[in-house]
Short mmCIF file of C-alpha atoms in Angstrom, two decimals:
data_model
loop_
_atom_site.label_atom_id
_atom_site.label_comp_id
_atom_site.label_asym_id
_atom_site.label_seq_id
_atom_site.Cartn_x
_atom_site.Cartn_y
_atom_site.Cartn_z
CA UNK S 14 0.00 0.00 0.00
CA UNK S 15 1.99 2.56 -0.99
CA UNK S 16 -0.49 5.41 -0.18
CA UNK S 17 -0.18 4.92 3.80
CA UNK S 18 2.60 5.43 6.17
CA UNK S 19 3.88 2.73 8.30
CA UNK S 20 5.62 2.70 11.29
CA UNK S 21 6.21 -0.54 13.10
CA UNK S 22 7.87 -0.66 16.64
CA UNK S 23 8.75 -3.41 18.29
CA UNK S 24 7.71 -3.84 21.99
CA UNK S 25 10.01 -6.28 24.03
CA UNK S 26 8.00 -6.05 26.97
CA UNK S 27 4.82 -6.92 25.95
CA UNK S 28 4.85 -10.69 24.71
CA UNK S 29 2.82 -13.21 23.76
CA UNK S 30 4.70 -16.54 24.89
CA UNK S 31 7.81 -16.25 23.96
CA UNK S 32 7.24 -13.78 20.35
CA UNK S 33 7.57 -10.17 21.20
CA UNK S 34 4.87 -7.88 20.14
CA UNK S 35 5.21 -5.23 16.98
CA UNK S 36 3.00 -2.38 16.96
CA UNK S 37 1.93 -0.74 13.63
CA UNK S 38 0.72 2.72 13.57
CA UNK S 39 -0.77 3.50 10.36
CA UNK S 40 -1.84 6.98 8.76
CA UNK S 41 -4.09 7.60 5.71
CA UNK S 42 -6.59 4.98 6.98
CA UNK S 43 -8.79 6.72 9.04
CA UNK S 44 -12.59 6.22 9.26
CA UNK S 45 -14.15 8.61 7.66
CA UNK S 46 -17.30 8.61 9.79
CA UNK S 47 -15.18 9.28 12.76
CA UNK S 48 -13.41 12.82 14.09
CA UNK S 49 -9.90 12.41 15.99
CA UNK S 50 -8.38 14.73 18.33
CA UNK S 51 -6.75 14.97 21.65
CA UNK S 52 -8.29 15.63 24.82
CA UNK S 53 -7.58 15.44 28.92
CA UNK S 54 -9.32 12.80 30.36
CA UNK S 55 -9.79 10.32 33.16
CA UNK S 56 -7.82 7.51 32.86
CA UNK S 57 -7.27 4.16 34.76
CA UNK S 58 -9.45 6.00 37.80
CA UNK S 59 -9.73 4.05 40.48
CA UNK S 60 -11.93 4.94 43.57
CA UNK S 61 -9.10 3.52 46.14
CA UNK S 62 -5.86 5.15 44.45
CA UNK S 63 -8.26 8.29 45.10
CA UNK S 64 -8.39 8.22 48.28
CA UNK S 65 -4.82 7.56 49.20
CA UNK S 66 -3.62 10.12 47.17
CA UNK S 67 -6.34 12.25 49.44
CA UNK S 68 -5.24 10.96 52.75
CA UNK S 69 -1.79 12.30 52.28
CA UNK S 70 -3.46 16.00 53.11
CA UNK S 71 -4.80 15.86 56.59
CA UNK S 72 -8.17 17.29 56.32
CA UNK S 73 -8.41 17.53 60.24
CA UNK S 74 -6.57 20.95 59.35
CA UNK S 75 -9.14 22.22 57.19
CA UNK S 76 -11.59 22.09 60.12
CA UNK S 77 -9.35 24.90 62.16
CA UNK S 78 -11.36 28.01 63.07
CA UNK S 79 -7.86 29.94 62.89
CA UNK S 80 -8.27 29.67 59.14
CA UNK S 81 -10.14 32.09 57.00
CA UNK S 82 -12.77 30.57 54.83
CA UNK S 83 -11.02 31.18 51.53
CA UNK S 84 -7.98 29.16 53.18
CA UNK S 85 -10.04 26.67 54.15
CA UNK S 86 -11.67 26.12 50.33
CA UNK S 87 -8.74 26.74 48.73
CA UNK S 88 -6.43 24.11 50.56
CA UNK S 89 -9.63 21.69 49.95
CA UNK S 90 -10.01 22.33 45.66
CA UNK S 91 -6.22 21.78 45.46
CA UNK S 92 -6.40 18.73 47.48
CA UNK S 93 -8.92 17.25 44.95
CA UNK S 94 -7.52 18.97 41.63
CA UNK S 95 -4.15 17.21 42.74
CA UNK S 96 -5.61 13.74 43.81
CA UNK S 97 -7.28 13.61 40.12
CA UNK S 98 -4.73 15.10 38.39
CA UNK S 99 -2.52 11.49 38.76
CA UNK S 100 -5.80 10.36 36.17
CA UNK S 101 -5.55 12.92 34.00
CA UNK S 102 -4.28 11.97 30.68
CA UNK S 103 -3.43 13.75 27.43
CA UNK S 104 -5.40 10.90 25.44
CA UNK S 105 -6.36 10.74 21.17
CA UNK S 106 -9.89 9.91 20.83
CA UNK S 107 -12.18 9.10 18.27
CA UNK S 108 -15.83 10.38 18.17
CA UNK S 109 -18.78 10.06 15.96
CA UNK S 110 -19.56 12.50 14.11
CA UNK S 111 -22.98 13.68 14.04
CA UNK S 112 -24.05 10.79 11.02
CA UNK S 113 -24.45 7.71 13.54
CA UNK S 114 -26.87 6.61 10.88
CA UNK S 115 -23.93 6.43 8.55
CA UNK S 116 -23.09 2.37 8.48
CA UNK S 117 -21.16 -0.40 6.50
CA UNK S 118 -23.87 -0.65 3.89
CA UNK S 119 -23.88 2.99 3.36
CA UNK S 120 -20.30 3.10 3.08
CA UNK S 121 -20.43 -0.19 0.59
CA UNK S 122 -22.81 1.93 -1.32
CA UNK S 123 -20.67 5.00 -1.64
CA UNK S 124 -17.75 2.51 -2.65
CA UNK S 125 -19.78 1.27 -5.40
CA UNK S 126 -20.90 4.73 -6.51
CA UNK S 127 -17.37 6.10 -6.85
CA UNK S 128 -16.40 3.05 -8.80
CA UNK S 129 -18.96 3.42 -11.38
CA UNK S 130 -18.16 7.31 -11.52
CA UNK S 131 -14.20 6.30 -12.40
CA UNK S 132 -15.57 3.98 -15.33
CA UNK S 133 -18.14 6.40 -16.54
CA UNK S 134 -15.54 9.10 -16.73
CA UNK S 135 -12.58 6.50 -18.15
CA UNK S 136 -14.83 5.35 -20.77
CA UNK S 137 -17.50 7.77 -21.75
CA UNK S 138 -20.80 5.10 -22.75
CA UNK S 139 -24.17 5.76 -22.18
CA UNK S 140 -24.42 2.58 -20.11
CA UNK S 141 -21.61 3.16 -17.53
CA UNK S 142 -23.42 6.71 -17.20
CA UNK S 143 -26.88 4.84 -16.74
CA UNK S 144 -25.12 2.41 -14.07
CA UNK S 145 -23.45 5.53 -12.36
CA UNK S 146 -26.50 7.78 -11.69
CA UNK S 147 -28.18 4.45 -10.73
CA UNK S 148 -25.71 3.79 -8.08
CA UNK S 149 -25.80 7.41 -6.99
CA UNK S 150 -29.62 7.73 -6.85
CA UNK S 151 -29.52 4.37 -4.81
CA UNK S 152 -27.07 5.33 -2.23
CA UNK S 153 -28.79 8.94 -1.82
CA UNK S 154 -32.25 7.76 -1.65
CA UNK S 155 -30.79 5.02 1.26
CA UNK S 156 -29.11 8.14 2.87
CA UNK S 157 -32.21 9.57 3.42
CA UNK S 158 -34.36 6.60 4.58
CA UNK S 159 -31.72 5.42 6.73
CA UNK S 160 -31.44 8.91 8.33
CA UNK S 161 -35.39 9.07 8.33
CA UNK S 162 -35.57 5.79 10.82
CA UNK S 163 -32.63 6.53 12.51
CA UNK S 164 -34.47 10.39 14.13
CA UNK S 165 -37.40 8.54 13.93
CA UNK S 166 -36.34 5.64 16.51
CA UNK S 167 -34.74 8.82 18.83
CA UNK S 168 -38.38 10.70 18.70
CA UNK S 169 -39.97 7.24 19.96
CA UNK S 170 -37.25 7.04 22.58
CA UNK S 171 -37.63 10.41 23.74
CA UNK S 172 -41.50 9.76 23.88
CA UNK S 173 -42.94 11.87 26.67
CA UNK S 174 -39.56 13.57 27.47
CA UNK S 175 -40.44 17.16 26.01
CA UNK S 176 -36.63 18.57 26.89
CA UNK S 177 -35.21 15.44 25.06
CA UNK S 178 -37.76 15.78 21.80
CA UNK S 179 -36.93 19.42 21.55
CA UNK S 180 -33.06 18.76 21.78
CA UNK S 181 -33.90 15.87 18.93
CA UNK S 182 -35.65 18.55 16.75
CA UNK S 183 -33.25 21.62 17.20
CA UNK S 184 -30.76 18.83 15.70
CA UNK S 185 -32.73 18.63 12.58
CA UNK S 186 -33.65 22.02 12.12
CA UNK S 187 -30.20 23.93 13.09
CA UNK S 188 -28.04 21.84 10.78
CA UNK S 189 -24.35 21.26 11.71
CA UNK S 190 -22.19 23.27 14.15
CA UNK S 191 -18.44 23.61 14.47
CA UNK S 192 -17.43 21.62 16.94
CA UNK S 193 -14.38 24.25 17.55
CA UNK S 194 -14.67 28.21 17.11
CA UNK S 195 -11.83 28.64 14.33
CA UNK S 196 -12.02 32.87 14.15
CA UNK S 197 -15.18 35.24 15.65
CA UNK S 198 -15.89 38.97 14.49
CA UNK S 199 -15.45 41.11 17.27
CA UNK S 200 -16.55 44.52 17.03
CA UNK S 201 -15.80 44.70 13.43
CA UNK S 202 -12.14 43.35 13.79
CA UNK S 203 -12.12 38.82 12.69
CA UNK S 204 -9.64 37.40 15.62
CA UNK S 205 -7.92 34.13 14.80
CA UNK S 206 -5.46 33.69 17.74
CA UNK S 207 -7.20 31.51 20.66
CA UNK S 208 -6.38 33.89 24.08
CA UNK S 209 -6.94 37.00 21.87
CA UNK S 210 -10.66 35.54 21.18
CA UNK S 211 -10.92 34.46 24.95
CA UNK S 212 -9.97 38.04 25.61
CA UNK S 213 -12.11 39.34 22.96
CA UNK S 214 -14.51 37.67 23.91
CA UNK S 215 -14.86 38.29 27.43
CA UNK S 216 -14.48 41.70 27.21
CA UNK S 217 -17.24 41.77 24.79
CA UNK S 218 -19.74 40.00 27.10
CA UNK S 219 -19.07 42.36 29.90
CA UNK S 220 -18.77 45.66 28.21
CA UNK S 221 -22.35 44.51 26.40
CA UNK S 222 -24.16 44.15 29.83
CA UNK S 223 -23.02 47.50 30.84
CA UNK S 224 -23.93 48.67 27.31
CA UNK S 225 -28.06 46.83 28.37
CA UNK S 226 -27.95 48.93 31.52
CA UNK S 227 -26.66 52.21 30.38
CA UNK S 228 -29.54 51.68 27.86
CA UNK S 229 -32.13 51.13 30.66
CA UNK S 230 -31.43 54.28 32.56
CA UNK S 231 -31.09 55.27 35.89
CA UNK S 232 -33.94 53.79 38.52
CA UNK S 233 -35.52 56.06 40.80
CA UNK S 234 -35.13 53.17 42.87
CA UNK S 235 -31.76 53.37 43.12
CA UNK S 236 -31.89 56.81 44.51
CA UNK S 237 -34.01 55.90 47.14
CA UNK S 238 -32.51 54.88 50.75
CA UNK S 239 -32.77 51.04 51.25
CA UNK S 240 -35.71 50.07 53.74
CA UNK S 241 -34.40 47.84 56.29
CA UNK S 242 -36.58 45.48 58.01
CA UNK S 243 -36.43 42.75 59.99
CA UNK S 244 -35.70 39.21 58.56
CA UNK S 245 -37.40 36.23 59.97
CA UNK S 246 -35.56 33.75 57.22
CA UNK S 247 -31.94 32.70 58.17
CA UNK S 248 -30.09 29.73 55.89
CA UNK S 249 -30.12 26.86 57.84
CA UNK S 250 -26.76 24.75 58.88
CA UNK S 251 -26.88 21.48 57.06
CA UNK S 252 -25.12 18.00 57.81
CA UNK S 253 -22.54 15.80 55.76
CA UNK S 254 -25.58 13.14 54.82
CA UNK S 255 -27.70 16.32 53.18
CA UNK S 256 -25.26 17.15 51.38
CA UNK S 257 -24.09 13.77 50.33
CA UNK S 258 -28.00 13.41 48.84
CA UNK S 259 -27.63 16.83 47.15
CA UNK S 260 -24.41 15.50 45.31
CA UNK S 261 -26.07 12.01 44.58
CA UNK S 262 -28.97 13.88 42.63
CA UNK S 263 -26.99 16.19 40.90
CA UNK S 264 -25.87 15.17 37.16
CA UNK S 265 -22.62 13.38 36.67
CA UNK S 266 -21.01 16.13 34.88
CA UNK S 267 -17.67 17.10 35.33
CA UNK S 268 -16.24 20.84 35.99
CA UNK S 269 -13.34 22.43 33.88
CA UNK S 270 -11.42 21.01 36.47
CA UNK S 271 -12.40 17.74 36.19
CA UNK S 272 -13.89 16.86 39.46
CA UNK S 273 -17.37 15.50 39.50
CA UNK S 274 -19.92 14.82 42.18
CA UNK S 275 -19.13 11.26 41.71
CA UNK S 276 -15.68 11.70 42.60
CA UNK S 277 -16.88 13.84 45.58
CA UNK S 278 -19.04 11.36 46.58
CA UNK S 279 -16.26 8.72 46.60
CA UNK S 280 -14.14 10.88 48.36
CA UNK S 281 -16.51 11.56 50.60
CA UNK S 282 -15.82 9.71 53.77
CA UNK S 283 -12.46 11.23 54.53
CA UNK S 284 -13.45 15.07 52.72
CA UNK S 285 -17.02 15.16 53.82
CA UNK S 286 -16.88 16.75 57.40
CA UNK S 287 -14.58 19.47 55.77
CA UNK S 288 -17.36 20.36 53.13
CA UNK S 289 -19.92 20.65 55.88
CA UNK S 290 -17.86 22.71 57.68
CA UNK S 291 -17.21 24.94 54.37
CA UNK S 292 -20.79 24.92 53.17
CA UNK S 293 -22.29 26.41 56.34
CA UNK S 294 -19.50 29.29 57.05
CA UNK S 295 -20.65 29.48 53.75
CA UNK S 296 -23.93 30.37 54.07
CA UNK S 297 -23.28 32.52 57.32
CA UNK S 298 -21.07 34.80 55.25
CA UNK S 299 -20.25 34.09 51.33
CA UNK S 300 -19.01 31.67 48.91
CA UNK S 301 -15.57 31.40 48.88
CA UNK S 302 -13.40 33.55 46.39
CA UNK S 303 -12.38 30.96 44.36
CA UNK S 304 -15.25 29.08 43.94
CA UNK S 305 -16.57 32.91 42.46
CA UNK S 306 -14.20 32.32 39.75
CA UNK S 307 -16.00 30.29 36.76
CA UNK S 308 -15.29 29.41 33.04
CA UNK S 309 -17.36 31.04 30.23
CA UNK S 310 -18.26 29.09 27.11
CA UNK S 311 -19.47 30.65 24.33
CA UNK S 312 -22.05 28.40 22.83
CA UNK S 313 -23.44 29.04 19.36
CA UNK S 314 -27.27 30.82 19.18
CA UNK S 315 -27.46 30.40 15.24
CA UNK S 316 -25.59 27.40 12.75
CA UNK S 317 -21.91 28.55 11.74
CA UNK S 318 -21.70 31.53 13.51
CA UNK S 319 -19.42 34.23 12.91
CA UNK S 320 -19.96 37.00 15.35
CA UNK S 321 -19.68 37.72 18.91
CA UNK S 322 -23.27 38.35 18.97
CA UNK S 323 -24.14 35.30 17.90
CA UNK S 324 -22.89 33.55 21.29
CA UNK S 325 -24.33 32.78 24.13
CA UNK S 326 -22.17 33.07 27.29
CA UNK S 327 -22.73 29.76 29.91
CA UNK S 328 -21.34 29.59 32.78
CA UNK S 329 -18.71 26.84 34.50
CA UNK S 330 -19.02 26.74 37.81
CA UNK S 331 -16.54 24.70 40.11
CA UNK S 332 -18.41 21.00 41.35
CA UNK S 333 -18.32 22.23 45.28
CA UNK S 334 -19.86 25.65 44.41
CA UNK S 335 -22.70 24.44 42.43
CA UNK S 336 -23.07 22.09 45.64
CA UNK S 337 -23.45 24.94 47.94
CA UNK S 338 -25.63 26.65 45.36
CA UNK S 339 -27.93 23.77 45.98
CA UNK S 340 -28.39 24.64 49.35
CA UNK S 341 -28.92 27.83 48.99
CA UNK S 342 -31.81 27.09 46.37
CA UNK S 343 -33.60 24.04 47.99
CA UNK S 344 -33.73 26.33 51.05
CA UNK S 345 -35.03 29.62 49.57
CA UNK S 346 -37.80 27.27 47.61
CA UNK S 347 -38.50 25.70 50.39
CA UNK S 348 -39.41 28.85 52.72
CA UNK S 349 -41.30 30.85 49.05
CA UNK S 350 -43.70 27.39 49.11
CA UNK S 351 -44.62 27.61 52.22
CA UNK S 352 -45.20 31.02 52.58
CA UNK S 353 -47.20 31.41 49.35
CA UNK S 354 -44.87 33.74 47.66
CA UNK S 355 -45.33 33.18 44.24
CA UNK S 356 -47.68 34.40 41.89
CA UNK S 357 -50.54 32.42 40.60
CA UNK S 358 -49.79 33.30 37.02
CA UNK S 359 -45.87 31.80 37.13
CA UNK S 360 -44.72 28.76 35.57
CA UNK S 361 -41.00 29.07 35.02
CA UNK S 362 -38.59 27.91 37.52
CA UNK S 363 -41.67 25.94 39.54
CA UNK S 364 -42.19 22.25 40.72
CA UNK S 365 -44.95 20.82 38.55
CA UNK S 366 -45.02 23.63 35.99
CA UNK S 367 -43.58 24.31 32.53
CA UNK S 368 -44.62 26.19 29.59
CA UNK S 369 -47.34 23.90 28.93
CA UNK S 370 -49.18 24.96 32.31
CA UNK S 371 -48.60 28.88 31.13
CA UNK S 372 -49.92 28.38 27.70
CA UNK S 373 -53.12 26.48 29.01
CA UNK S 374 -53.74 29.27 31.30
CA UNK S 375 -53.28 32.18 28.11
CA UNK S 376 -55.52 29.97 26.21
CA UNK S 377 -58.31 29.42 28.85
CA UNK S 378 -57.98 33.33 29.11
CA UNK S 379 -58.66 33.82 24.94
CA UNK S 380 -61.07 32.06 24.89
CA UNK S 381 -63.36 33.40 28.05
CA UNK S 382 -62.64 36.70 26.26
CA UNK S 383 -62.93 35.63 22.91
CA UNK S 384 -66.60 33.99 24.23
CA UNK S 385 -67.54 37.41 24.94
CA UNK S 386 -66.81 38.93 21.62
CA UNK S 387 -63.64 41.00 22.96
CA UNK S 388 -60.77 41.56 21.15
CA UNK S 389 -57.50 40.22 21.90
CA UNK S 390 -54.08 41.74 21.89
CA UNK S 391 -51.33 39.72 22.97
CA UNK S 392 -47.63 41.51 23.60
CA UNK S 393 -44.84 39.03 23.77
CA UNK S 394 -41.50 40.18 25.50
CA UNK S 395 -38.20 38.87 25.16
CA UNK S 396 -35.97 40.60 27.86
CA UNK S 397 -31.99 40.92 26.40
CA UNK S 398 -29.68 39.40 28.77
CA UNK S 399 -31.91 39.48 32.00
CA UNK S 400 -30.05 37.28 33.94
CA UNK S 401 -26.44 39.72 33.71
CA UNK S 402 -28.70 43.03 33.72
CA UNK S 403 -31.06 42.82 37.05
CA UNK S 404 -31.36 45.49 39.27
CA UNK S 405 -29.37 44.46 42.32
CA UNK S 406 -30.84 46.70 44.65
CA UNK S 407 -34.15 46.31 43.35
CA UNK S 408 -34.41 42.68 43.49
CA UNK S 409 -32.54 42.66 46.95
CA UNK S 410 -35.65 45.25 47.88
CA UNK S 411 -38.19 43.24 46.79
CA UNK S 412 -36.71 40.32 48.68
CA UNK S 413 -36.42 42.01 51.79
CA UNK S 414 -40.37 42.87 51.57
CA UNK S 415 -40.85 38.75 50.56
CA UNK S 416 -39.31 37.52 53.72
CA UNK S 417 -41.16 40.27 55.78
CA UNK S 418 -44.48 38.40 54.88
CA UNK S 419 -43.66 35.02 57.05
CA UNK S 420 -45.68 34.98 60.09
#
């Protein structure tokens, strides 16, 4: 084969019997259905190795009171970073691309197609062009019914899993996306080099917010001197089994630093007392500094985009602070339930609600007004970066007046 490299090494240590073992590392014959490239990953983990490498920091330490609380979580992320760093490998891996309906018969068919192309082109007949566009027509209407079973099998799957079937569907309708962003237009100027776009990039997302709010205008709110009145809702300490639970129902997704709340959870019996400890100074004052610190990834809003614009900025946050975060939510939705603090008419971020609860309710409401021959007029808002541009003091207001209503 004289269009492929070969490389052969011979490995005395590995042997079968008494033959040593020659490895072959071959270019040019790559699958053509699969992308290759080299990440960090996890490798050869093992649950026990983990916690040795923990037990060589003693966490007994961490549980000081002469240490600050930024000591405390600091000395605690390194510890893990460093015990999972001995598993993290610089590794070449092969993933699908996004045609897993693509098989062997396809690829048979595409074989055969090319073929009958080379004679058609070698020897210009009528009949090798009839067999050509035959082949072709064959192979591109199996494409298509191949694909067609292939979503249609995922949409049964997904059957009664409305965040799944809409994930499914974006698929279809978006296209393709870059799996890496190659060059983004920033303010007019197309950046290639990787920490200029980081830069670029970041810059672009904060000066943008601050771009929203200048927009807005001053509140008269904001003028106004803060009303201070007297809280009857204090975050609750919590124990090392709570918060074991909280990590056992979060998702299995690592941070940028690799640690997940699987790896928590087996490191739990010799790091758990020092989370505990953590997690409630944590809600008496603040999270720690460093667990402040998180990774933005731009993720695309439209197929092949080009422009700052058309990213959407998502947030990394480290494992332990999403933990905390936890907490701080379960408790805060616990005390709004039972004091009847929500509105009627909400849906989003609610326990047995979703947009199909708000649209029954808009539709129940046409309709009594359509019954009485009324018009309807319907205004649909779409607030621009909400999240980033809230009022601070206005929302901490109108908290302080929620809390003031338990009895």
């Amino acid at each position: 084969m004289s269009n492929v490299n070969l490389e052969a090494t011979v490995l005395t240590s590995d042997k079968v019997s008494d033959h040593s073992t020659i490895r072959i590392e071959v270019e040019g014959l790559l699958d053509r259905n699969r992308e290759y490239k080299t990440v960090r990953r996890i490798v050869g983990y093992s649950p026990e190795v983990f916690l040795d490498k923990l037990k060589e920091v003693n966490m007994s330490e961490l549980l000081n009171n002469d240490m600050s609380l930024n000591e405390k979580s600091k000395v605690l992320s390194e510890t893990i970073i460093g015990a999972i760093d001995h598993f993290a490998k610089e590794v070449r891996v092969t993933t699908r691309t996004e045609n897993k309906w693509y098989d062997e018969e396809l690829n048979q068919m595409r074989i055969k197609k090319d073929h009958a192309y080379a004679l058609a082109v070698l020897d210009s007949s009528h009949r090798n062009w009839v067999k050509y566009r035959t082949a072709r027509n064959q192979y591109l209407t199996s494409i298509r019914e191949k694909k067609r079973i292939y979503m249609e099998r995922k949409l049964t799957k997904a059957s009664g899993d409305a965040k799944q079937t809409w994930k499914i569907l974006k698929t279809l309708l978006s296209g393709k996306r870059k799996g890496e962003i190659s060059e983004v237009e920033i303010l007019g100027t197309t950046v290639t080099d990787k920490v200029e776009l980081a830069n670029g990039l970041n810059k672009f997302y904060v000066n943008s917010v601050l771009e929203i709010n200048r927009s807005i205008g001053p509140s008269e709110l904001l003028d106004e001197p803060m009303i201070q009145r007297q809280s009857t809702f204090d975050f609750m300490h919590v124990d090392a089994d709570y918060l074991k639970q909280c990590l056992m129902e979060m998702k299995n997704k690592s941070d940028t630093k690799m640690v997940s709340p699987k790896m928590l959870l087996d490191a739990w019996p010799i790091i758990g007392e020092t989370v505990k400890d953590i997690a409630n100074q944590s809600l008496d004052e603040s999270m720690p500094d460093d667990w402040k610190i998180t990774t933005v990834v731009p993720v695309p809003k439209t197929v092949r985009p080009k422009r700052a614009e058309e990213f959407r900025p998502v947030n990394m946050l480290p494992t332990l602070e999403k933990l905390v975060e936890t907490v701080v939510k379960n408790q805060l939705v616990e005390y709004i339930i039972e004091n009847d603090l929500l509105s009627w008419y909400q849906s989003g971020y609610r326990m047995h609600h979703s947009c199909e609860t708000a649209l029954n309710l808009v539709l129940a409401k046409w309709k009594e007004i359509g019954e009485k021959g009324e018009t309807i007029l319907a205004v649909f808002l779409d607030l621009k970066r909400a999240f980033e541009t809230i009022d601070r003091k206005r929302l901490l207001e109108k908290l302080r007046k929620l809390v003031a209503l338990k009895v």
